Tab-separated table of C-alpha atoms in Angstrom:
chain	number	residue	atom	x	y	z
A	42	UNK	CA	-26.356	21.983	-0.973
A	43	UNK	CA	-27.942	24.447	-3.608
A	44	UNK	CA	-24.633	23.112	-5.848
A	45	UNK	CA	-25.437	19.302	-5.638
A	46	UNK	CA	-28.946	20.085	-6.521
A	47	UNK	CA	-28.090	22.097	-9.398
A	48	UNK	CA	-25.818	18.717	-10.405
A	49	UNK	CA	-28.428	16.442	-10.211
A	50	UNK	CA	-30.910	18.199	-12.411
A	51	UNK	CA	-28.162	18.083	-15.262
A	52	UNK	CA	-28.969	15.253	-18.041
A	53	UNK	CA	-27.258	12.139	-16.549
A	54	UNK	CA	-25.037	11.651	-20.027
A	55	UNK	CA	-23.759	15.168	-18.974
A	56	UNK	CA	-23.081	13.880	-15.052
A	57	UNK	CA	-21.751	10.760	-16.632
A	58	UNK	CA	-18.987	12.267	-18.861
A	59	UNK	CA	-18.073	14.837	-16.244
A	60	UNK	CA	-17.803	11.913	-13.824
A	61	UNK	CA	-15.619	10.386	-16.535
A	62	UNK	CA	-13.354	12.923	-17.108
A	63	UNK	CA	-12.645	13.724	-13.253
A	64	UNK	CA	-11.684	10.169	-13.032
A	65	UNK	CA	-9.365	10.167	-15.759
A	66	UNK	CA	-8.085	13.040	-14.601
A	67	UNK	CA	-6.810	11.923	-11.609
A	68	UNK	CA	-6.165	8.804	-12.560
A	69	UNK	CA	-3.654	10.743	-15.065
A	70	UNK	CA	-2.184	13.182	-12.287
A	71	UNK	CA	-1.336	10.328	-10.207
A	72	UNK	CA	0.025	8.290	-12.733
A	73	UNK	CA	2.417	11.658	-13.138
A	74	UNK	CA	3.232	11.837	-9.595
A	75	UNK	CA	3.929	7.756	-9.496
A	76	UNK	CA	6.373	8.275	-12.760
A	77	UNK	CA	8.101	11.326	-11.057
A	78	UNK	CA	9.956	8.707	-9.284
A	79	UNK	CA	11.450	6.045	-11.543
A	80	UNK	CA	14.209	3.964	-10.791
A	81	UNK	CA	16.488	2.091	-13.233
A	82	UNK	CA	17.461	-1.364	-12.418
A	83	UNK	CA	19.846	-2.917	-14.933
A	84	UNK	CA	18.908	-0.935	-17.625
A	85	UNK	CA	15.164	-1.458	-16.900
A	86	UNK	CA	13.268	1.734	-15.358
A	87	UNK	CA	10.680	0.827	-12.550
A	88	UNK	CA	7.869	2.552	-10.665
A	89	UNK	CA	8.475	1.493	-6.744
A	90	UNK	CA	4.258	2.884	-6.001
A	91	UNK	CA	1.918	3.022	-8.648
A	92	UNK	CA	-0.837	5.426	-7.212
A	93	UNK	CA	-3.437	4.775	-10.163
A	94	UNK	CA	-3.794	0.931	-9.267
A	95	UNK	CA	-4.854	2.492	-5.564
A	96	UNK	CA	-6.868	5.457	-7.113
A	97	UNK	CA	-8.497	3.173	-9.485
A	98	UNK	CA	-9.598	0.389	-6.994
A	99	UNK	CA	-10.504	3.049	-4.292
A	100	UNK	CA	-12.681	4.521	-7.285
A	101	UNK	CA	-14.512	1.125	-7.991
A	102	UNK	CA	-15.099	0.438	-4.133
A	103	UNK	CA	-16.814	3.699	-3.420
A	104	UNK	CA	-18.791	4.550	-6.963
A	105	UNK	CA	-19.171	1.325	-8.643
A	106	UNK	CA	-18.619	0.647	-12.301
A	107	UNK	CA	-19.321	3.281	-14.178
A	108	UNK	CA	-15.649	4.370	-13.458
A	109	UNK	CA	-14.608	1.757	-15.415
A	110	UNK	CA	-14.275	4.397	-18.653
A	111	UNK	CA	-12.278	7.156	-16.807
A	112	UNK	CA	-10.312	4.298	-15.555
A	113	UNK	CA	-9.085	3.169	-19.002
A	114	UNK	CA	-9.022	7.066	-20.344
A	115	UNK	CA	-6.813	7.800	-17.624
A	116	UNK	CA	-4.602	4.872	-18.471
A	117	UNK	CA	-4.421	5.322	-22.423
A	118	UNK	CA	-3.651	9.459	-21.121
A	119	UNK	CA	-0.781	8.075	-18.662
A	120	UNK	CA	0.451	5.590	-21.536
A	121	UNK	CA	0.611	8.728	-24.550
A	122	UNK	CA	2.154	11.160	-21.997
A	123	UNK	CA	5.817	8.458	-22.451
A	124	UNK	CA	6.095	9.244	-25.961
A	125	UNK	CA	4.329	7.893	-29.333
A	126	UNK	CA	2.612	4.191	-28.238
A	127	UNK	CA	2.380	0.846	-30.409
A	128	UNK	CA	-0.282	-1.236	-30.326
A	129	UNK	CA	0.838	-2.563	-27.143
A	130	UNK	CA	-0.500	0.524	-25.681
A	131	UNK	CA	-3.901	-0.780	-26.051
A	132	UNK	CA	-2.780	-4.061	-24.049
A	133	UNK	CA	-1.660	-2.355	-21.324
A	134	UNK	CA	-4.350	-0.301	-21.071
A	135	UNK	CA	-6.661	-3.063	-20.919
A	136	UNK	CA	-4.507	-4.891	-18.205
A	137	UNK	CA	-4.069	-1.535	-15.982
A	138	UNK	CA	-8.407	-1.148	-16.407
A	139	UNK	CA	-9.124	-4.742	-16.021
A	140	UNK	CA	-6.967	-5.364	-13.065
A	141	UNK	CA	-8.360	-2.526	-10.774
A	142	UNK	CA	-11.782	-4.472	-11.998
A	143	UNK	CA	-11.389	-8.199	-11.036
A	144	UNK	CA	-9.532	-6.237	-7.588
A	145	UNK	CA	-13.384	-4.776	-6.968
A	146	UNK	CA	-14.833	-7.801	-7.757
A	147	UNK	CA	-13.347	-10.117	-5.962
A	148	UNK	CA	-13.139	-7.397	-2.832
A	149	UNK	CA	-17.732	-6.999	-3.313
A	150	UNK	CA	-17.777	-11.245	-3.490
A	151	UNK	CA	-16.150	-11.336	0.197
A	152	UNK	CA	-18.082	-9.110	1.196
A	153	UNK	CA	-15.259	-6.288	1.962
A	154	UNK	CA	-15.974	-2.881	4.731
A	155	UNK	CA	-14.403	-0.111	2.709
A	156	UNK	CA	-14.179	0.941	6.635
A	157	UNK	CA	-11.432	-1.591	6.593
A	158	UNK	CA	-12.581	-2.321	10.360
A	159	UNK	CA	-12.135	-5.778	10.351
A	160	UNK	CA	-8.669	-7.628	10.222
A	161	UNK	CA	-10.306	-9.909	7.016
A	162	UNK	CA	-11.260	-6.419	5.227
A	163	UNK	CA	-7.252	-5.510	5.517
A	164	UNK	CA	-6.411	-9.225	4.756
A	165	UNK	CA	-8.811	-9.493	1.829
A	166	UNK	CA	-7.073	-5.839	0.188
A	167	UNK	CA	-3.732	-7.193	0.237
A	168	UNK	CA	-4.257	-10.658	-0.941
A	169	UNK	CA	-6.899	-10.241	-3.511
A	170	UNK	CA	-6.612	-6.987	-4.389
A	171	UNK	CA	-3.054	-6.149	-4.161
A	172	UNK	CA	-1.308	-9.136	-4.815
A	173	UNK	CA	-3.525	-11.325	-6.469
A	174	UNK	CA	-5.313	-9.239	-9.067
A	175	UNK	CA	-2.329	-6.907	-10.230
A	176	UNK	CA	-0.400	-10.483	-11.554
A	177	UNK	CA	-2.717	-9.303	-14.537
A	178	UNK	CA	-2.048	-5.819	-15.455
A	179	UNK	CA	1.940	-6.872	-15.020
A	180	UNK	CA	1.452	-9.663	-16.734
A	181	UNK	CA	-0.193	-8.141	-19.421
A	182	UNK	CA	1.773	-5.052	-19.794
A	183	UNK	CA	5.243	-7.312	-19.676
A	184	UNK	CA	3.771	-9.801	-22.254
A	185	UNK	CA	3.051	-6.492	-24.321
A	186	UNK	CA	5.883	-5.483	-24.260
A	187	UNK	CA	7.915	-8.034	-25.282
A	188	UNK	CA	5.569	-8.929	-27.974
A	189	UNK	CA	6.583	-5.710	-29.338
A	190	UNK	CA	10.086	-6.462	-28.735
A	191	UNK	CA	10.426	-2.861	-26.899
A	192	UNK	CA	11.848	-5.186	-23.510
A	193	UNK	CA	14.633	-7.230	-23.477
A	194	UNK	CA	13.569	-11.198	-22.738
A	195	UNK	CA	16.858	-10.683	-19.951
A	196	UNK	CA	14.683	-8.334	-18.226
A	197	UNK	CA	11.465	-9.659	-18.310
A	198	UNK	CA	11.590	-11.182	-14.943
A	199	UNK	CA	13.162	-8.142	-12.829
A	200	UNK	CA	10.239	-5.976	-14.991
A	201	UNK	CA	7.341	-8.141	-14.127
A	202	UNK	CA	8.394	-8.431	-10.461
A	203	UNK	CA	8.839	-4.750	-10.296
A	204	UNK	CA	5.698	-3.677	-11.983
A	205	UNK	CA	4.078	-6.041	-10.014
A	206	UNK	CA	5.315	-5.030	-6.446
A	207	UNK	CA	4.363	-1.582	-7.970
A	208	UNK	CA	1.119	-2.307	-8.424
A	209	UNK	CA	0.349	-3.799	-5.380
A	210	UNK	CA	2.291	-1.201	-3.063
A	211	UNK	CA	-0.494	1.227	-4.978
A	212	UNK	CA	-3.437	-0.872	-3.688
A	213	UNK	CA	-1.905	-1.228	-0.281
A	214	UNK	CA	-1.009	2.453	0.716
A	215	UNK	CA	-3.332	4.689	-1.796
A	216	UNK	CA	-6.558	2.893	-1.528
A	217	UNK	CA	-6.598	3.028	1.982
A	218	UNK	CA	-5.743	6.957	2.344
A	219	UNK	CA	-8.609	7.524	-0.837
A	220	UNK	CA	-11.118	5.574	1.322
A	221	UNK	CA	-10.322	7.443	4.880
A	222	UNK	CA	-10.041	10.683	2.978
A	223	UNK	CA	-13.642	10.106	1.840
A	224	UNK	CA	-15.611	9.319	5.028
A	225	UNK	CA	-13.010	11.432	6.847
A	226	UNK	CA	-14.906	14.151	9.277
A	227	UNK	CA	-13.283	16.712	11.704
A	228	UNK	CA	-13.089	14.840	15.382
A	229	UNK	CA	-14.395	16.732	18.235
A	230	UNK	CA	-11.604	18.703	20.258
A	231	UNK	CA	-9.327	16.347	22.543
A	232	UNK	CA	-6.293	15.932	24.080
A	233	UNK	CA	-5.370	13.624	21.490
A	234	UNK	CA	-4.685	16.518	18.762
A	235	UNK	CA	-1.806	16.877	20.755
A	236	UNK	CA	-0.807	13.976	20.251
A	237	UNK	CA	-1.648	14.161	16.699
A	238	UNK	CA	0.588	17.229	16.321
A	239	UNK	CA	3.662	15.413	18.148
A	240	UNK	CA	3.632	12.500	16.119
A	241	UNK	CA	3.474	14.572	12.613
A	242	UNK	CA	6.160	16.427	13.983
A	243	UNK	CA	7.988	13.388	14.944
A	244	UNK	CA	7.591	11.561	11.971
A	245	UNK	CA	8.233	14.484	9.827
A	246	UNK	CA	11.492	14.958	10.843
A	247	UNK	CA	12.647	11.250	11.775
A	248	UNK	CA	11.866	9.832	8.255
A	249	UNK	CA	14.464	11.678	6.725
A	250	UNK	CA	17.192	11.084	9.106
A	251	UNK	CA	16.639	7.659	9.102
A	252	UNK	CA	16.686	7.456	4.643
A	253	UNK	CA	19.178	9.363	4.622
A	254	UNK	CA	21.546	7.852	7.318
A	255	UNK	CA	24.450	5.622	5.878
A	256	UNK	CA	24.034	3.539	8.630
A	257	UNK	CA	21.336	1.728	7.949
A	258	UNK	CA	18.632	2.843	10.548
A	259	UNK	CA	15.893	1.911	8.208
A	260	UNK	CA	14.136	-0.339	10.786
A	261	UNK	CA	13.457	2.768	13.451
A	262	UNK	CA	10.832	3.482	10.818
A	263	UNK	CA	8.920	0.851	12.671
A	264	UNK	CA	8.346	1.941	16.153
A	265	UNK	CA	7.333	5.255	14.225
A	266	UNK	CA	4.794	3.384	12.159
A	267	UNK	CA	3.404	1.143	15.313
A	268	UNK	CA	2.992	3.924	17.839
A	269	UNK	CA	0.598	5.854	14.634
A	270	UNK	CA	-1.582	3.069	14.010
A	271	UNK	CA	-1.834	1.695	17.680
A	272	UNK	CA	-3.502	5.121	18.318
A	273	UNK	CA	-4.462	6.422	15.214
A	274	UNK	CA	-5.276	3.066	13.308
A	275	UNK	CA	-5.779	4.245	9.524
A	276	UNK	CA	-5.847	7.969	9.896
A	277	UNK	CA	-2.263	7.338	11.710
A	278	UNK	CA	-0.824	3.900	10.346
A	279	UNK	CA	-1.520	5.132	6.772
A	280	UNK	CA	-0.144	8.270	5.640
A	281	UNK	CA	2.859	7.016	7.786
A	282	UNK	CA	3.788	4.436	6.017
A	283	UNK	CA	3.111	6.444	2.683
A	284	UNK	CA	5.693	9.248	3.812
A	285	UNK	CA	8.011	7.165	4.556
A	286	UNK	CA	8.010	4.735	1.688
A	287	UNK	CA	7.864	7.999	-0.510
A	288	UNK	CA	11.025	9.293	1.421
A	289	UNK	CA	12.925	6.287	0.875
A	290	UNK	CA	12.054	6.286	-2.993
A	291	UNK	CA	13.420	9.515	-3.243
A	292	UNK	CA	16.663	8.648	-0.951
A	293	UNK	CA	16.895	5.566	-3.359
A	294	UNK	CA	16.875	7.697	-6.708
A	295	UNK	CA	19.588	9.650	-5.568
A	296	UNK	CA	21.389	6.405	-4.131
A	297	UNK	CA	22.035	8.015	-0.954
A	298	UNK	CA	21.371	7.222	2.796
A	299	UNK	CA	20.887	3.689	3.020
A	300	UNK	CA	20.805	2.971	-0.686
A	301	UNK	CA	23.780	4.067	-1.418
A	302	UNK	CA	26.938	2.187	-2.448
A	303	UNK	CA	24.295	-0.849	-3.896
A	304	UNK	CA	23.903	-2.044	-7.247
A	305	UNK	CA	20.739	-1.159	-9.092
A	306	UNK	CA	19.310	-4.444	-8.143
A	307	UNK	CA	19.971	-4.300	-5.238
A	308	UNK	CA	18.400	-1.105	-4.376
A	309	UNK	CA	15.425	-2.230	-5.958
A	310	UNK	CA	15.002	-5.055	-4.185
A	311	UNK	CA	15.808	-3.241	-0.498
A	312	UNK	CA	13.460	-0.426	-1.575
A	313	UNK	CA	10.884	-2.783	-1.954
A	314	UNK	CA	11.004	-4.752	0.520
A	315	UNK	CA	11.133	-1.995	2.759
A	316	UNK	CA	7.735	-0.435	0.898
A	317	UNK	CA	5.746	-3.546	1.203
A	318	UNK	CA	7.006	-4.179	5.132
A	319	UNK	CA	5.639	-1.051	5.539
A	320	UNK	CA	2.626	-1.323	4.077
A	321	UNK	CA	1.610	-4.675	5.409
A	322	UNK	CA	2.338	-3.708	9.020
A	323	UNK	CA	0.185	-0.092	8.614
A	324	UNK	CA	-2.624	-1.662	7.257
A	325	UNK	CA	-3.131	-4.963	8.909
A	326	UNK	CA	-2.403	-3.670	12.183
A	327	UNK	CA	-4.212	-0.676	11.793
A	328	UNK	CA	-7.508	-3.199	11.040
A	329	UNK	CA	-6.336	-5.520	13.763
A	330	UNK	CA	-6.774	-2.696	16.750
A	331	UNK	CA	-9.957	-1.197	14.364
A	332	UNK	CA	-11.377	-4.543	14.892
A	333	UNK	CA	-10.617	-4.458	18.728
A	334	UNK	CA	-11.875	-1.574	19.302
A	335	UNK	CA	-15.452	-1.974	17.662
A	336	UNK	CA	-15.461	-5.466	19.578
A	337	UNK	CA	-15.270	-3.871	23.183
A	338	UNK	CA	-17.323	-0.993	21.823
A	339	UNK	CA	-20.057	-3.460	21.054
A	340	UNK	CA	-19.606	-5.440	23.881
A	341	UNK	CA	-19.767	-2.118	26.474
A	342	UNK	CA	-23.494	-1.473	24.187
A	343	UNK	CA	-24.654	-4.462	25.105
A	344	UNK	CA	-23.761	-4.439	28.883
A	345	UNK	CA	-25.533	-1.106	28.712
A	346	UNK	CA	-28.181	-2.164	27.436
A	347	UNK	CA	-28.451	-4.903	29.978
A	348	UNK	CA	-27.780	-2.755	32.541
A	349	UNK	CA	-30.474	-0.584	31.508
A	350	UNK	CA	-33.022	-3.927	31.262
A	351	UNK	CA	-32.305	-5.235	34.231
A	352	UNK	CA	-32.978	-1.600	36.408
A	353	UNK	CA	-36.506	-1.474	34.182
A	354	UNK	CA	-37.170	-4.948	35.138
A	355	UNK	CA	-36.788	-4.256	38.725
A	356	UNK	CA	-38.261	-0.965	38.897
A	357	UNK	CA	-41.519	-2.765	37.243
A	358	UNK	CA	-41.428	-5.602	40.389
A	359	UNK	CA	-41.175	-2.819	42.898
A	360	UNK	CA	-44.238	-0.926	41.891
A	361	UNK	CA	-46.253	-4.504	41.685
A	362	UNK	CA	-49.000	-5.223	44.429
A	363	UNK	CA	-48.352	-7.500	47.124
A	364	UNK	CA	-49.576	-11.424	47.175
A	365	UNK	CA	-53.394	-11.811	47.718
A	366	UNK	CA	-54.645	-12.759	51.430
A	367	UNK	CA	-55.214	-10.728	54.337
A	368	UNK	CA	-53.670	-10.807	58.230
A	369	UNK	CA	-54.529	-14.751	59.272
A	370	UNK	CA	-55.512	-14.080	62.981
């Protein structure tokens, strides 16, 4: 406590640029992890998650704008760290800031939980600010790029559809986890860390069996996934999904499991599909059963609360005096 007071009597410039520079910072380290795993699909290399997109939009939803500058620091940091930029570096640092943007924007104009309660909040993440609003930081940083004729026009389309799907996949498994990880508190002690402790264990070692199985078990990653979020919603359905879409991308890279024996294309396209399946089914179901559950909480309140009405109600009638009149003898 005595360290957030000391914070807030430093000189708001000072909290600003400190706030800046933790942004960017992060923004940078995940754009690390997220390049840690490239792929290269017919000559082209591709990022299957891109964590910033998530970090960035998770950033915007819980502080507001003034992120917007470690945002684009953290972006132009990412972009130096591949080697010496062109000017297209400034495009596609404008499209990787401005895309995270319109995401928060359109996310605050329909009126989006970051509680992601409700099956519209989940709905409204994916389709706005997944899909929707990162066609403009791949489209900007593909147009860049071939304006500065460092991409091939044969690979444009592979390129754009694989930064997009990157993109997106950020938004739909990173912001989530950033916004439970910041209202996440310690339950009370329950049977249900049990549980808890099974399922890690569970999914922990069934993920890599089934990536790394030449059979092609990939879809016993889904009654996995279900039984998490069905009891876990978020907390559960959430860093599920994430381990196991970052297990596959790592199976894929070394073109084993059930990503072996494919062309590059081809294991691009499995890999995400597979991500994105994933993702969709943690998050929307995760919000369908959230939604369910604060339903029959609310209506158990307000049978309560009747309950509770109607014993006041006739505990006031009891204690009333009789009619008027006397014995009529």
């Amino acid at each position: 406590m005595a360290a957030v007071v000391g914070i807030r009597a430093w000189p708001r410039p000072v909290v600003l640029t400190c706030a800046t520079l933790l942004v960017a910072g992060c923004y940078y380290a995940a754009g690390r992890l997220g390049l840690s795993q490239q792929l290269t699909a017919d000559g082209a290399v591709v990022t299957p998650i891109w964590p910033p997109t998530g970090l960035a939009v998770a950033c915007l939803l819980l502080f507001g704008p003034w992120c917007v500058p470690g945002i684009a620091l953290g972006a132009l940091l990412v972009i130096l760290s591949l080697g010496a930029p062109g000017a297209e570096a400034v495009g596609i640092m404008a499209g990787n800031t401005v895309a995270p943007v319109c995401a928060w924007l359109m996310l605050r104009a329909v009126g989006f939980r970051v509680s992601l309660s409700r099956l519209r909040d989940g709905l409204a993440l994916v389709f706005l600010g997944a899909l929707t609003a990162m066609l403009i930081s791949s489209g900007t940083g593909v147009g860049m790029l071939v304006l500065s004729d460092k991409l091939p026009t044969e690979h444009l389309g592979l390129v754009w559809l694989a930064w997009w799907v990157g993109d997106a996949m950020g938004v739909v498994l990173v912001t989530p986890l950033v916004l439970l990880l910041y209202r996440a508190r310690l339950p009370p002690p329950s049977v249900r860390w049990t549980e808890a402790a099974g399922l890690i264990l569970v999914v922990c070692a069934l993920a890599p069996l089934i990536m790394f199985s030449s059979v092609g078990l990939l879809f016993l990653a889904f009654p996995v996934l279900i039984w998490s979020a069905l009891r876990f919603q978020l907390a559960g359905g959430i860093p599920c999904a994430l381990f196991m879409s970052v297990t596959a991308t790592v199976v894929a890279r070394h073109e084993g499991g059930s990503f072996g024996r494919l062309t590059d294309i081809e294991t691009m396209m499995r890999l995400q599909a597979f991500n994105g399946t994933l993702g969709l089914t943690a998050l929307l179901l995760s919000a369908v059963i959230s939604e369910q559950l604060n339903t029959r909480r609310s209506v158990e309140r307000a049978c309560h609360e009747l309950v509770e009405a109607l014993q006041h109600l006739n505990a006031g009638g009891s204690g009333s005096p009789g009619p008027p009149g006397g014995d009529a003898r």
